[in-house]
Coordinates of C-alpha atoms in Angstrom, one line a residue:
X1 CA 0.0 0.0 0.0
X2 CA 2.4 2.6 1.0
X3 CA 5.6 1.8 2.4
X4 CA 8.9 -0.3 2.8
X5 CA 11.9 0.6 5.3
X6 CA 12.7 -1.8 7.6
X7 CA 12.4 -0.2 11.4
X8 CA 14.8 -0.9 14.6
X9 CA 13.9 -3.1 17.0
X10 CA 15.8 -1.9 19.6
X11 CA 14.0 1.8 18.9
X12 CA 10.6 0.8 20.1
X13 CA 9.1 0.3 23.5
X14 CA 8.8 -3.5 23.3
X15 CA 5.5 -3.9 23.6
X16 CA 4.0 -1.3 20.9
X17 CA 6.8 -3.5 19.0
X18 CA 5.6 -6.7 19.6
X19 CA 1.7 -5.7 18.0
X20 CA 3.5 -4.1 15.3
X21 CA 5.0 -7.0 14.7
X22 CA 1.7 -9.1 14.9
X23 CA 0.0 -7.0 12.4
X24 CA 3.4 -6.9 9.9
X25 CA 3.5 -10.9 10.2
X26 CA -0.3 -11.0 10.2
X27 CA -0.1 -9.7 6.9
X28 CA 2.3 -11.1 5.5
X29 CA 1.0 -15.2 6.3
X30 CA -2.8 -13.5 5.6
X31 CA -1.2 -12.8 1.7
X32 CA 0.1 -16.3 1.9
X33 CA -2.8 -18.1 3.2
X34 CA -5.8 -16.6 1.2
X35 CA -3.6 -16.0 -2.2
X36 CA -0.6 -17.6 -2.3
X37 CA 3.4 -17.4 -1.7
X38 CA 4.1 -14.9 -4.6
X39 CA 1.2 -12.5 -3.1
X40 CA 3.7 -11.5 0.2
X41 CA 5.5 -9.7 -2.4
X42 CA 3.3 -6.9 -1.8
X43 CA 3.9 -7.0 2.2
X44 CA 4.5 -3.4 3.5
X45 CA 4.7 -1.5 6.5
X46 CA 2.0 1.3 5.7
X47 CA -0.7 -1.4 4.8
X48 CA -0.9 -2.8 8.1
X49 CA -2.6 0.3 9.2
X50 CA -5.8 -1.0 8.3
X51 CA -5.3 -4.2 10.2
X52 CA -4.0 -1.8 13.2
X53 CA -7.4 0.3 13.3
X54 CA -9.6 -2.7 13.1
X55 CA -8.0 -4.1 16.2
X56 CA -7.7 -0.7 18.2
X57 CA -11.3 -0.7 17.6
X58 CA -12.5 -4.0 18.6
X59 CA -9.5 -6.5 20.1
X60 CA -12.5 -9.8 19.4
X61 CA -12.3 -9.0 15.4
X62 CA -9.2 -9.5 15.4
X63 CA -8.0 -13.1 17.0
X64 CA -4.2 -13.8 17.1
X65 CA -2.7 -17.3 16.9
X66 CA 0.9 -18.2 17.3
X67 CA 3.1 -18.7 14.1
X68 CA 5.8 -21.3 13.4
X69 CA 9.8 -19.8 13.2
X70 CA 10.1 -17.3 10.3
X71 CA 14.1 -16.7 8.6
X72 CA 12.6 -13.0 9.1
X73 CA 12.4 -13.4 12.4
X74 CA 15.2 -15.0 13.4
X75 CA 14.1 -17.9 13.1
X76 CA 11.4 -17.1 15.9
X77 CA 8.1 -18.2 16.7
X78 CA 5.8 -15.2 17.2
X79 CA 1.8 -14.3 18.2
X80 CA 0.6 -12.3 14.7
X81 CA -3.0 -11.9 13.4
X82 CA -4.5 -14.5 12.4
X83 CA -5.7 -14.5 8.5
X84 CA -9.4 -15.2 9.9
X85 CA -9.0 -11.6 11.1
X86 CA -11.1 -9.2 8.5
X87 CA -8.6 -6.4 9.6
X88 CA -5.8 -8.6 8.2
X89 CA -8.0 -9.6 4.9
X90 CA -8.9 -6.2 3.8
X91 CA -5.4 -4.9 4.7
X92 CA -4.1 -7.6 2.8
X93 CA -6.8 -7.1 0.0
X94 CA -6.0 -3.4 0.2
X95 CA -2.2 -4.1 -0.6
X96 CA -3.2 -6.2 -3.5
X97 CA -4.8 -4.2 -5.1
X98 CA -2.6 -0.9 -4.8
X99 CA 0.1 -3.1 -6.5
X100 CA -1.6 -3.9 -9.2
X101 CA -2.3 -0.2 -9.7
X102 CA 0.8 0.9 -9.5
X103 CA 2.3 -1.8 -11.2
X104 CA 0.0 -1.2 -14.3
X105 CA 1.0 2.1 -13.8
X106 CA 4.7 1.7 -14.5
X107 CA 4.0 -0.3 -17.3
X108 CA 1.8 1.9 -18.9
X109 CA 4.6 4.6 -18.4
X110 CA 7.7 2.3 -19.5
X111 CA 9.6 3.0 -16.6
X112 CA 12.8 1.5 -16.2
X113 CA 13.2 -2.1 -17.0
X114 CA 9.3 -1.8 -17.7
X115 CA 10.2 -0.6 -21.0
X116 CA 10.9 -4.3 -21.4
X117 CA 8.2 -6.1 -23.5
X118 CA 9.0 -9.4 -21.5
X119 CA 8.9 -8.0 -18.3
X120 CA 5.7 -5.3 -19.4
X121 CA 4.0 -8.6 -20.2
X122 CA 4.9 -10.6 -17.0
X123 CA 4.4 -7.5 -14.9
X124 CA 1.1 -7.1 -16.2
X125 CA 0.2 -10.9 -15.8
X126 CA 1.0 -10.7 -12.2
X127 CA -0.7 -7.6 -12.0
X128 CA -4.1 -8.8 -13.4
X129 CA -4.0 -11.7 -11.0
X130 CA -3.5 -9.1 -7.7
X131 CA -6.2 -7.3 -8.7
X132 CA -9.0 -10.5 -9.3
X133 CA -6.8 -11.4 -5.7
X134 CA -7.8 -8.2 -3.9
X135 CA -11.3 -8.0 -5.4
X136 CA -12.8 -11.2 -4.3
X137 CA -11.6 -10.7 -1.0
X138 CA -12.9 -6.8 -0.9
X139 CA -16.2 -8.2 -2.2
X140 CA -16.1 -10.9 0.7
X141 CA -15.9 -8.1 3.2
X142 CA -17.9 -5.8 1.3
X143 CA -15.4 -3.6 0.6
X144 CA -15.9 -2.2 -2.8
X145 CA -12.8 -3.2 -4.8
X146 CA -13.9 -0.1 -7.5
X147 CA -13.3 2.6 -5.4
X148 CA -9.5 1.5 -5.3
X149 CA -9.6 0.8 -8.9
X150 CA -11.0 4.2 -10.1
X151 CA -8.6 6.5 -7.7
X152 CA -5.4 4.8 -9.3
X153 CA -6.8 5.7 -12.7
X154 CA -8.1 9.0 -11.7
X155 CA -4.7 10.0 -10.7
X156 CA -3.5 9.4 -14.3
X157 CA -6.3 11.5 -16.0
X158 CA -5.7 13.9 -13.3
X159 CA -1.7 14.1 -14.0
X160 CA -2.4 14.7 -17.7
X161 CA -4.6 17.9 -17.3
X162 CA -3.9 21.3 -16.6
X163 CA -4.5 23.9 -14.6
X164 CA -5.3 21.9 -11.3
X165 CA -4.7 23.0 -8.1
X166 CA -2.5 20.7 -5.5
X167 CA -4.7 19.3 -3.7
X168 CA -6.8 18.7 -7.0
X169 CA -4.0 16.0 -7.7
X170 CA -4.1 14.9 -4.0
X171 CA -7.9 13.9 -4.0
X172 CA -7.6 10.7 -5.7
X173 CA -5.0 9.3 -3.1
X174 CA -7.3 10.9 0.5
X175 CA -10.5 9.3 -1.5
X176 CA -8.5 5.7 -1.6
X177 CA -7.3 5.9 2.2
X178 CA -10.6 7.5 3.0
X179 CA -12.5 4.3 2.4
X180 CA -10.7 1.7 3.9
X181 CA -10.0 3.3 6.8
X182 CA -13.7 3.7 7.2
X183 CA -14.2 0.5 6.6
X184 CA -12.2 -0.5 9.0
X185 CA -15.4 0.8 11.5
X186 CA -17.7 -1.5 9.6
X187 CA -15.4 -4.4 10.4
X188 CA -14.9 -3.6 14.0
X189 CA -18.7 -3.2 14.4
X190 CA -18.2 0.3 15.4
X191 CA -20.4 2.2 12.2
X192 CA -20.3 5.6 14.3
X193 CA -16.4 5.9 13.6
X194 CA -16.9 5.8 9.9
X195 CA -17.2 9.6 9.4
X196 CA -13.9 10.4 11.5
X197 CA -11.6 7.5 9.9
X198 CA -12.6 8.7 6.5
X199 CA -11.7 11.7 7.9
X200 CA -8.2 10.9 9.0
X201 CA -8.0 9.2 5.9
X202 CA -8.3 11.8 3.8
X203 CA -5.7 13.7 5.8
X204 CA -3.6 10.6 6.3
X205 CA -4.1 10.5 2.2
X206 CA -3.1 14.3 1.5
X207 CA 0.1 13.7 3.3
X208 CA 1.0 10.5 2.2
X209 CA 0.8 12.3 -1.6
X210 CA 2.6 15.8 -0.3
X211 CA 5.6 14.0 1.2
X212 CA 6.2 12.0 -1.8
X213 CA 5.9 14.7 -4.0
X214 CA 8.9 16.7 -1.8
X215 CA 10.7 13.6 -1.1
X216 CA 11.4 13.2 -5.1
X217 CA 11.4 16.7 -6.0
X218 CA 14.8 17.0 -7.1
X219 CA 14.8 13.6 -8.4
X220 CA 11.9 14.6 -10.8
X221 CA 13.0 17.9 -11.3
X222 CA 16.4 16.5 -12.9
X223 CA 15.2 14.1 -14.5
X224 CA 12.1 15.6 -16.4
X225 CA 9.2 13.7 -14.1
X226 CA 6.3 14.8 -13.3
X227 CA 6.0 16.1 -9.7
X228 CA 2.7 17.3 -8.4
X229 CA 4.6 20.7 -7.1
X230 CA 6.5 21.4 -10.0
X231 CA 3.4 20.7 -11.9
X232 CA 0.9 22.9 -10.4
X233 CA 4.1 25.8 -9.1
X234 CA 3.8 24.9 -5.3
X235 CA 7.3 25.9 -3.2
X236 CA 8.0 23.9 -0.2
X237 CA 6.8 26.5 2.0
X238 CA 3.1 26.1 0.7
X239 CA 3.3 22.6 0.7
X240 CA 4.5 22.7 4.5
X241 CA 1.3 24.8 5.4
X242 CA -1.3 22.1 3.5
X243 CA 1.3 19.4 5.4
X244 CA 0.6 21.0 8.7
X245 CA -3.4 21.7 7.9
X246 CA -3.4 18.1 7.2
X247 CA -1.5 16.9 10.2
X248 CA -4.3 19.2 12.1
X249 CA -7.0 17.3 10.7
X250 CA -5.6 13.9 11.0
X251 CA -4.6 14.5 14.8
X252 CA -8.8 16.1 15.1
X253 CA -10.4 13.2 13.2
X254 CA -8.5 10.7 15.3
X255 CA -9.8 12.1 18.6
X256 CA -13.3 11.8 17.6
X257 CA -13.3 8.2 16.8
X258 CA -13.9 5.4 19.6
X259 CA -10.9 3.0 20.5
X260 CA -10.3 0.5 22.7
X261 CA -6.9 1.0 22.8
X262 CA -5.8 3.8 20.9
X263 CA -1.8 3.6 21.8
X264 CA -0.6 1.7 18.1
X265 CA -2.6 4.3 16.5
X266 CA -1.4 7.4 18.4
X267 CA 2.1 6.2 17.9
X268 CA 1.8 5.3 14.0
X269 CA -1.0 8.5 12.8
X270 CA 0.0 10.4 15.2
X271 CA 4.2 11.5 16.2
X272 CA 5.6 9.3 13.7
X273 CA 3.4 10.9 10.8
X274 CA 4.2 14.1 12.3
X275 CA 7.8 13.5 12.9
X276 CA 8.1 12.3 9.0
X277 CA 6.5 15.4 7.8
X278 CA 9.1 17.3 10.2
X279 CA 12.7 15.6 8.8
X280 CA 11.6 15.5 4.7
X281 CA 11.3 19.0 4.9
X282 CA 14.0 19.6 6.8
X283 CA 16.3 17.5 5.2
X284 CA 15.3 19.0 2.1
X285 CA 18.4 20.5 0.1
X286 CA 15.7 24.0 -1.2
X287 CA 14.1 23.9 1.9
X288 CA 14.5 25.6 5.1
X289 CA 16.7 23.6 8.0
X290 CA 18.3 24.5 11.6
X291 CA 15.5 25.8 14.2
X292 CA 12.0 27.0 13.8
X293 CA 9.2 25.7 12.2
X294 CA 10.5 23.1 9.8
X295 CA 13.4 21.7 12.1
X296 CA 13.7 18.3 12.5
X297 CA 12.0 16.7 15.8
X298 CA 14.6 14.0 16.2
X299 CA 13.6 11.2 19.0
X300 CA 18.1 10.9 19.5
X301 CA 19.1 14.2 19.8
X302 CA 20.4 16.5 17.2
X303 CA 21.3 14.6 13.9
X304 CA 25.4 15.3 13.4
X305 CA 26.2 16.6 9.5
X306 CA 28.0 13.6 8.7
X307 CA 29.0 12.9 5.2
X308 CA 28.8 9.7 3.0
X309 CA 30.2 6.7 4.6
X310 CA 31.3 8.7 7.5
X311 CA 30.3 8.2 10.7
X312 CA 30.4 9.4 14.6
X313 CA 34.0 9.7 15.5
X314 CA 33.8 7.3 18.8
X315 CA 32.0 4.8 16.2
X316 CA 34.4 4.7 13.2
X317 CA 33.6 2.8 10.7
X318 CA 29.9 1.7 11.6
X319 CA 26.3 3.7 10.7
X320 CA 24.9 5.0 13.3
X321 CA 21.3 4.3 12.5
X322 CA 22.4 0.2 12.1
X323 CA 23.4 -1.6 8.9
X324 CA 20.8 -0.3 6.9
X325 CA 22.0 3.1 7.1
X326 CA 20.4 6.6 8.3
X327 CA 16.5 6.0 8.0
X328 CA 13.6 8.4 7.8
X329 CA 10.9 7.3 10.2
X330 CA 7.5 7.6 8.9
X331 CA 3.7 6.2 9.3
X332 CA 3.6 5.4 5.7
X333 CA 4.0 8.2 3.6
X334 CA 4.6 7.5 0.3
X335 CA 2.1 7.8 -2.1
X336 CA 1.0 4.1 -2.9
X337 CA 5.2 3.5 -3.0
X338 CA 7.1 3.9 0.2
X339 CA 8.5 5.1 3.3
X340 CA 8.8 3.9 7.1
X341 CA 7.1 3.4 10.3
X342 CA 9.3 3.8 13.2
X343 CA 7.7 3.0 15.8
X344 CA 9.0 4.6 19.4
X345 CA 9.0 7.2 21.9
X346 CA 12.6 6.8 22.1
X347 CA 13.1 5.1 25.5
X348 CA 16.5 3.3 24.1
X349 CA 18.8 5.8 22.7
X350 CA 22.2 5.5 21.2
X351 CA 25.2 5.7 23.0
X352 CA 26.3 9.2 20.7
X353 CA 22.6 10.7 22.0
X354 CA 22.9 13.4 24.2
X355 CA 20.1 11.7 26.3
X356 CA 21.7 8.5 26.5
X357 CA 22.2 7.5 30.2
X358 CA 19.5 10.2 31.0
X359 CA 16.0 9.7 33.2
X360 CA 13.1 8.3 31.7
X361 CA 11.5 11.9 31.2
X362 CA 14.9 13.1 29.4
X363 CA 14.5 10.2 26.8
X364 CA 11.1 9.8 26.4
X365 CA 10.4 12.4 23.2
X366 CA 6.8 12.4 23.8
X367 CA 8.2 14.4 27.5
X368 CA 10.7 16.4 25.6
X369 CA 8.2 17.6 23.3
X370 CA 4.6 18.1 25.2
X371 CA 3.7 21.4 25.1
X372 CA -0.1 21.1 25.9
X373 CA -0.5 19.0 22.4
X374 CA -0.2 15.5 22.7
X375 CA -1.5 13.1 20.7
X376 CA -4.3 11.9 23.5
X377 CA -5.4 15.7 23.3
X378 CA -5.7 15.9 27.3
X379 CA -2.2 17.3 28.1
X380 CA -1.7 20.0 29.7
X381 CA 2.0 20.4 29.4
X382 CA 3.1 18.3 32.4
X383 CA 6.2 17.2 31.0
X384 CA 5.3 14.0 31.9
X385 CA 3.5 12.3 28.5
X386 CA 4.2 8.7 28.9
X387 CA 1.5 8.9 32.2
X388 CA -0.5 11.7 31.1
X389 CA -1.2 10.6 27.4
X390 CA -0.7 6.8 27.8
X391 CA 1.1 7.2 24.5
X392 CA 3.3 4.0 25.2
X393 CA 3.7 0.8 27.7
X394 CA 7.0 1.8 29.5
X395 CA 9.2 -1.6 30.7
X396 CA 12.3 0.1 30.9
X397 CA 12.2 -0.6 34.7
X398 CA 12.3 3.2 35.6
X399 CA 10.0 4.8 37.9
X400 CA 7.6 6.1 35.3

């Protein structure tokens, strides 16, 4: 659905971990069980939001079971969703048929080794069977497969005109999100949260296509692609005030709905979508950086300028961000392609963090940074968010 960075275990408090996890795996062995081995090719981070609000819903619609050893894992068992969840199905269905969008998409446009006739006409093989995939099961859940279907080719009429505004090109993507996340309340049984998760999907939506569009700005811009903000003349400063209007909203729509345990959604929707949105812009080489409004809110401290292949001079020789290199966290904000969900509040810290070693309150970001606006919306700027919001289950052994 949206994205694909691997996160760090060891930068998570270990429970919000372990039903991440459940949901990712849930996935994955959902995609196996209903369609196949190839199908867990579409397995992403961002699409196991779907699964995520079904269960912070209503914990009975979504059974867990426990799974055999995976090579992902460590060779580890693990407790993940079960595929008899509907959460799982329609996340799973969801995925499916995103990727067969997109994938039709790229070989429509000839992109790369698309331009291929042999791999166009595999690619579009495998396409065709996601989509028949993802559309029986939509149809089992009654989830209407066509509303998925039409946004994808929306987008491409919508690309080819002129003379749209930004968030002209935006609306196919929020309309997408917008309906399965409100279907997500159908699921759960829970039909009075469908108006505020299409809500925050529409916001979740916006930003998802904003932050792609900045992300591969210069990449586009070099290279003759079509970018959203070059397309309609939006600088980064205008896309940062939509960004921020949209982060508004999501944050609102969020707190209207019901949840039985809200936590996994406050941490993915709600810091690490906001903390994304903070480090693309300011990591952006035409956009403003240091302090003020579009300064990075980093959960280690501030971020060192270090260049390619170099790294802290107590660590020589090593990234350190893991073997994967520097990663930008994010609750899935790629526009049907890519980006991360890192899920923590920053609890472990590095050894070259300046609040490594610190109290619970110095590490805990959610404390660094609550200024009367946490996620939970009932902070009053105690300082103290892990109590005050709930926002995480602390097992660090400390006092808090």
């Amino acid at each position: 659905m949206f994205g694909l960075v691997r996160p760090c275990r060891h930068g998570m408090c270990a429970s919000l971990f372990k039903e991440w996890m459940a949901h990712l795996c849930g996935l994955c062995l959902t995609l196996r069980t209903e369609h196949g081995q190839a199908s867990r090719l579409v397995t992403n981070y961002d699409g196991l939001l779907v699964s995520v609000l079904v269960e912070a819903q209503s914990r009975d619609r979504s059974p867990h079971r426990k799974a055999g050893p995976c090579a992902l894992r460590g060779m580890r068992t693990a407790e993940v969703v079960d595929a008899k969840a509907e959460g799982a199905r329609l996340a799973a269905a969801v995925s499916l048929l995103l990727a067969a969008g997109k994938t039709r998409d790229h070989v429509a446009d000839r992109d790369g080794a698309y331009a291929r006739r042999l791999v166009a006409s595999t690619a579009g093989r495998v396409a065709s069977r996601w989509d028949e995939a993802g559309a029986r099961t939509s149809v089992a859940l009654g989830f209407d497969p066509a509303v998925l279907r039409d946004a994808v080719e929306r987008q491409t009429l919508l690309e080819a005109a002129s003379g749209l505004a930004l968030l002209d090109l935006t609306e196919p993507t929020e309309t997408a999100v917008a309906a399965a996340f409100a279907h997500t309340a159908v699921l759960a049984g829970r039909p009075g949260n469908s108006e505020p998760l299409a809500e925050a999907g529409r916001f979740f939506g916006r930003l998802a296509h904003l932050i792609d569009a900045v992300e591969d700005l210069e990449a586009d811009r070099a290279a003759g692609a079509y970018n959203p903000l070059l397309a309609t003349g939006t600088d980064l400063t205008e896309a940062r005030r939509h960004c921020d209007a949209a982060l508004h909203g999501l944050r609102l729509a969020l707190a209207e709905a019901e949840f039985e345990d809200r936590r996994l959604v406050s941490a993915l929707l709600g810091r690490e979508v906001r903390r994304s949105v903070d480090q693309v812009f300011a990591g952006h080489p035409q956009g403003p950086g240091g302090p003020g409004p579009y300064g990075p809110q980093q959960p280690y401290g501030p971020q060192q300028p270090y260049g390619p292949g170099q790294y802290p001079p107590q660590y020589p020789g090593r990234p350190p961000h893991g073997p994967f290199g520097p990663k930008r966290p994010g609750a899935g904000l790629l526009c049907l392609a890519g980006s991360a969900i890192f899920c923590t509040c920053g609890m472990w810290q590095p050894p070259w963090s300046p609040h490594n070693g610190r109290s619970c309150g110095d590490r805990c970001w959610c404390s660094r940074n609550c200024d009367g606006g946490c996620d939970c919306g009932d902070c009053s700027g105690c300082g103290d968010c892990c109590n005050c919001c709930d926002c995480c289950d602390c097992d660090c052994g400390c006092d808090c």
